[in-house]
PDB file of C-alpha atoms in Angstrom:
ATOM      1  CA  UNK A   1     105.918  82.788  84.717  1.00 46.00           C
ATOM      2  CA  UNK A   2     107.398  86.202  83.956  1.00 57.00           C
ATOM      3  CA  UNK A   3     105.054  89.024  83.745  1.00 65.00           C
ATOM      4  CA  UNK A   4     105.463  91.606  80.336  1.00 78.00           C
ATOM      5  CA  UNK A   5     104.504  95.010  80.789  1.00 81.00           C
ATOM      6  CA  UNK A   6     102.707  95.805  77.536  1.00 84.00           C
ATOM      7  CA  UNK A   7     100.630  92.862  78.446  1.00 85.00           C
ATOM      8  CA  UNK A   8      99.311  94.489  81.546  1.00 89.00           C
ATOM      9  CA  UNK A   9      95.538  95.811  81.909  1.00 89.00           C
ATOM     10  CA  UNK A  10      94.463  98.339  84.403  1.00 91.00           C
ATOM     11  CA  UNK A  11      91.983  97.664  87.161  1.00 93.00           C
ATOM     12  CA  UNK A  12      91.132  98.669  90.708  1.00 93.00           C
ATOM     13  CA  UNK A  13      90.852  96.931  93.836  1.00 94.00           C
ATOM     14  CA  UNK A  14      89.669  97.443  97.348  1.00 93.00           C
ATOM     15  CA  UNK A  15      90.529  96.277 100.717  1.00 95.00           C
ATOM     16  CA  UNK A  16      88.110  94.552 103.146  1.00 94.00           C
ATOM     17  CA  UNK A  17      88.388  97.032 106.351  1.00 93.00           C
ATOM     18  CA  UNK A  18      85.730  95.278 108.673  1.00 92.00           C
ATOM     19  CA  UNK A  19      82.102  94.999 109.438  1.00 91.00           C
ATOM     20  CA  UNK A  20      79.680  98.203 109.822  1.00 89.00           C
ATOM     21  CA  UNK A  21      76.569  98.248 111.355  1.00 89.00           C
ATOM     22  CA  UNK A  22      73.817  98.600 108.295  1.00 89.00           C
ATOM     23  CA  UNK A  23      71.383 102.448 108.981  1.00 87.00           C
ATOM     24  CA  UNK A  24      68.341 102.885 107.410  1.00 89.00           C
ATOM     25  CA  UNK A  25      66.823 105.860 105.589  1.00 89.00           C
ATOM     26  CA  UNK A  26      66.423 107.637 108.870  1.00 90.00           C
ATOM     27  CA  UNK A  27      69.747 106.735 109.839  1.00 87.00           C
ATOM     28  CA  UNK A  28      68.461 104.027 112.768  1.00 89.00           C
ATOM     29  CA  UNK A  29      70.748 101.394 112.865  1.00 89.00           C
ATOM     30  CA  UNK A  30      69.178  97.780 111.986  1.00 89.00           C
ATOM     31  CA  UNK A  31      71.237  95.515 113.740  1.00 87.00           C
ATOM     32  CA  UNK A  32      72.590  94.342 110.747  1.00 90.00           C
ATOM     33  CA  UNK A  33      76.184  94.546 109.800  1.00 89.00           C
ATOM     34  CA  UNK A  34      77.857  95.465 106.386  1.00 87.00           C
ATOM     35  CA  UNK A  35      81.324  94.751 105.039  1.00 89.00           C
ATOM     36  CA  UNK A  36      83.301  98.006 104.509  1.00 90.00           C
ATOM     37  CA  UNK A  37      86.217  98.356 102.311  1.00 92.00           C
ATOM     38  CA  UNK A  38      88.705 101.406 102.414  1.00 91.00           C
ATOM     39  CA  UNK A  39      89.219 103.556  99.084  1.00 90.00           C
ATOM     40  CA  UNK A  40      90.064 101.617  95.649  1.00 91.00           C
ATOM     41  CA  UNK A  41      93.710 101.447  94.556  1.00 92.00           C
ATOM     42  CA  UNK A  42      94.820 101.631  91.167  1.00 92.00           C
ATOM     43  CA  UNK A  43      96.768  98.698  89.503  1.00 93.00           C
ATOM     44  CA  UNK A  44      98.317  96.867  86.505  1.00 93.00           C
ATOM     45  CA  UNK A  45      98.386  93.159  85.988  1.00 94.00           C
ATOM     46  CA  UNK A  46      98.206  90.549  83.405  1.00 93.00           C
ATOM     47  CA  UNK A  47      94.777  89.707  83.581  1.00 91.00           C
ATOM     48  CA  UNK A  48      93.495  86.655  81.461  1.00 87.00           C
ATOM     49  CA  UNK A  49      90.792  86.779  78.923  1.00 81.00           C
ATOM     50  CA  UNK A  50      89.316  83.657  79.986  1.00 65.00           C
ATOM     51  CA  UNK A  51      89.752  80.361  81.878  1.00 61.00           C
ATOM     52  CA  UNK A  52      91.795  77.930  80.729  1.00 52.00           C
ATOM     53  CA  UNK A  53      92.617  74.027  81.428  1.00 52.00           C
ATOM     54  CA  UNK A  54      96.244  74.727  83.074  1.00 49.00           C
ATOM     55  CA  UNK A  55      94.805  77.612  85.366  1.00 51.00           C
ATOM     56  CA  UNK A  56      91.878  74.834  86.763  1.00 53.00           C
ATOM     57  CA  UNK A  57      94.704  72.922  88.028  1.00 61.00           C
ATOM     58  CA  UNK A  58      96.776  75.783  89.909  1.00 65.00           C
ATOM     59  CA  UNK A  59      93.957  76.490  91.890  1.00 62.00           C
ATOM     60  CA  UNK A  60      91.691  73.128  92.379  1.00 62.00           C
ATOM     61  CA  UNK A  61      89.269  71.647  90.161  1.00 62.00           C
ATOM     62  CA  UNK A  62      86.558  72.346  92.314  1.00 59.00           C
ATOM     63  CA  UNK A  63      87.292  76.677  92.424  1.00 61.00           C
ATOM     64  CA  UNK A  64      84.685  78.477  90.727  1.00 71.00           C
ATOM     65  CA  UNK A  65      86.488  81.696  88.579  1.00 76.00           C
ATOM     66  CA  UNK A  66      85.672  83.297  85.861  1.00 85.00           C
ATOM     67  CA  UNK A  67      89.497  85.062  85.307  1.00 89.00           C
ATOM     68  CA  UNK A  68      93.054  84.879  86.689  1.00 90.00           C
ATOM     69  CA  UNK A  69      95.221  88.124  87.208  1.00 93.00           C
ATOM     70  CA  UNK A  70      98.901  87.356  87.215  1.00 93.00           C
ATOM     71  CA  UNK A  71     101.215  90.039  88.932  1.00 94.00           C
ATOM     72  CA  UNK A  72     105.060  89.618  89.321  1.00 92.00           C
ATOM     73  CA  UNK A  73     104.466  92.216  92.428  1.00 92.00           C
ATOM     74  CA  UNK A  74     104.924  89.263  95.598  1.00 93.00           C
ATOM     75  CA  UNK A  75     103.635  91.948  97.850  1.00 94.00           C
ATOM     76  CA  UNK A  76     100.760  92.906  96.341  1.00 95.00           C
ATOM     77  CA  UNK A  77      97.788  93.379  99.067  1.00 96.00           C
ATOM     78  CA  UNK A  78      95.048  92.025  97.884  1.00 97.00           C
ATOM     79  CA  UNK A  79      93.328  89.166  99.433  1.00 96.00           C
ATOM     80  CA  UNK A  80      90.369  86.382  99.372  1.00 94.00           C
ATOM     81  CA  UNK A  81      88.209  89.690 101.188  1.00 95.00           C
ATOM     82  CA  UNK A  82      89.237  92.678  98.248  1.00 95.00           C
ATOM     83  CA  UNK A  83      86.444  93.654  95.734  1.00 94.00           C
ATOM     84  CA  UNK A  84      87.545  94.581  92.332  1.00 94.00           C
ATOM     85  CA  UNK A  85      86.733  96.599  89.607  1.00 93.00           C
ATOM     86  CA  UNK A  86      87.581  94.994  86.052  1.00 91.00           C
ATOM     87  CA  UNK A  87      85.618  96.827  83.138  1.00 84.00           C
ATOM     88  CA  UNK A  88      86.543  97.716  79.444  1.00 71.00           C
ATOM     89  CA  UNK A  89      88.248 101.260  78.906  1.00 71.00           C
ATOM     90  CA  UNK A  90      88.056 101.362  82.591  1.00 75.00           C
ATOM     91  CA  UNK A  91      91.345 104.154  82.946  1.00 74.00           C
ATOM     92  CA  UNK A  92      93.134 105.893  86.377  1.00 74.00           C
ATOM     93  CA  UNK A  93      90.616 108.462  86.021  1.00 75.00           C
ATOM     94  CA  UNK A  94      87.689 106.588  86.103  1.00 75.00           C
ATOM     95  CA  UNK A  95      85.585 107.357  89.060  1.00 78.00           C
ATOM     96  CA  UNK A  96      85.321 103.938  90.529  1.00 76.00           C
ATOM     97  CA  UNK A  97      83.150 104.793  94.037  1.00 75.00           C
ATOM     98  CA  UNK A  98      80.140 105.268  92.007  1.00 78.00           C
ATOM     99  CA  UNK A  99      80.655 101.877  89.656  1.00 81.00           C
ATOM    100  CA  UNK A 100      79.619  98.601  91.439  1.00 87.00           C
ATOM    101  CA  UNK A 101      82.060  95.868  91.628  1.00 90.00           C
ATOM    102  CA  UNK A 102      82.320  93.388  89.272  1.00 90.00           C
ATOM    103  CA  UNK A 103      84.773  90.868  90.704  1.00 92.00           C
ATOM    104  CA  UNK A 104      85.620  89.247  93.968  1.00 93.00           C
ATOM    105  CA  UNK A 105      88.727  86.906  94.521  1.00 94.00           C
ATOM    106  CA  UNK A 106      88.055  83.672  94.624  1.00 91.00           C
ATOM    107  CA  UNK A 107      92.140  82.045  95.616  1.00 91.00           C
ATOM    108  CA  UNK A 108      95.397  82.974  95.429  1.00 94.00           C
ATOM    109  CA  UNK A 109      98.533  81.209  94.535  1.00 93.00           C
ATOM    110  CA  UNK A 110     101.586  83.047  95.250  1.00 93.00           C
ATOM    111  CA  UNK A 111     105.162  81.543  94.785  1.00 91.00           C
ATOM    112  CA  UNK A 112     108.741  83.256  94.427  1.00 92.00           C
ATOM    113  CA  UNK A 113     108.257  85.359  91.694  1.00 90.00           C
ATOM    114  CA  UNK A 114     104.569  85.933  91.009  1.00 92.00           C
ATOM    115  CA  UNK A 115     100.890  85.833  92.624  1.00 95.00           C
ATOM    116  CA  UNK A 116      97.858  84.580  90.901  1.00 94.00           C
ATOM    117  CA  UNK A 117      94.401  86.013  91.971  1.00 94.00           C
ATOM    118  CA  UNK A 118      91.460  83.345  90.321  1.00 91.00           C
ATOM    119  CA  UNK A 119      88.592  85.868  90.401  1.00 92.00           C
ATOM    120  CA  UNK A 120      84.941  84.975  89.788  1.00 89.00           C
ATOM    121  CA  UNK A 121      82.661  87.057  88.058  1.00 87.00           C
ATOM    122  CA  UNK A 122      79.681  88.623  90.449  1.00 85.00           C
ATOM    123  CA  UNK A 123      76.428  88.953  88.863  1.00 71.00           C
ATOM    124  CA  UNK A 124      74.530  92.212  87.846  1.00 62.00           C
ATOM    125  CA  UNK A 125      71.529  91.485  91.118  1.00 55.00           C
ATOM    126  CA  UNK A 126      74.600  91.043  93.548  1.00 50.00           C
ATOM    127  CA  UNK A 127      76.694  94.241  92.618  1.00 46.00           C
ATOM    128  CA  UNK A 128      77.050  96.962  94.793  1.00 48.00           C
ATOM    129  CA  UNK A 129      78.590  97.504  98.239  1.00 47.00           C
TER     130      UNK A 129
END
């Protein structure tokens, strides 16, 4: 599976950094903890439009994702923990820290030449940081 450029679509994704502890209004911390994640990257990919038969087998039948990004970039650093940002018209100027995440990854099957990402779909309640 040979990625094409033209075929790419821009998105941006964001590495899991490590647990916060959660502050109130007042600042007071609440003995909760929070994921962080460090500052969204820019990135191209072929990115799928939907689901399809051959991809439910890569991945397991029982993997719940709503896309599959394809990248011929084996070192890409995005893992099972990275948030992403996958909208329509979405460009490199985009300011991205103020948009909630739409996507988290799901799996990831990487071989010699490419990765696959299956990424599910969040919901509009569970966006946000």
């Amino acid at each position: 599976m040979k990625g094409l450029k033209r075929n790419e679509t821009g998105f941006y994704y964001a590495l899991y950094t490590g647990n916060s502890d959660r502050k109130d209004i007042d600042g007071k911390r609440t003995g909760e903890k929070e994921k962080t994640y460090g500052r969204p990257v820019f990135m191209k990919a072929n990115i799928s439009p939907a689901t399809g038969y051959a991809g439910i087998e890569i991945f397991g039948k029982d993997t719940k994702y709503s896309k599959v990004i394809c990248t011929t970039d084996t070192s890409c650093p995005i893992t099972e923990e990275s948030i992403l940002w996958i909208y329509e018209g979405l460009t490199e100027y985009t300011n991205v820290n103020i948009l909630p995440y739409n996507y988290t990854v799901s799996k990831i099957a990487k071989s010699l030449n490419n990765v696959l990402y299956a990424v599910q779909e969040r919901r509009t309640d569970q966006r946000g940081i």
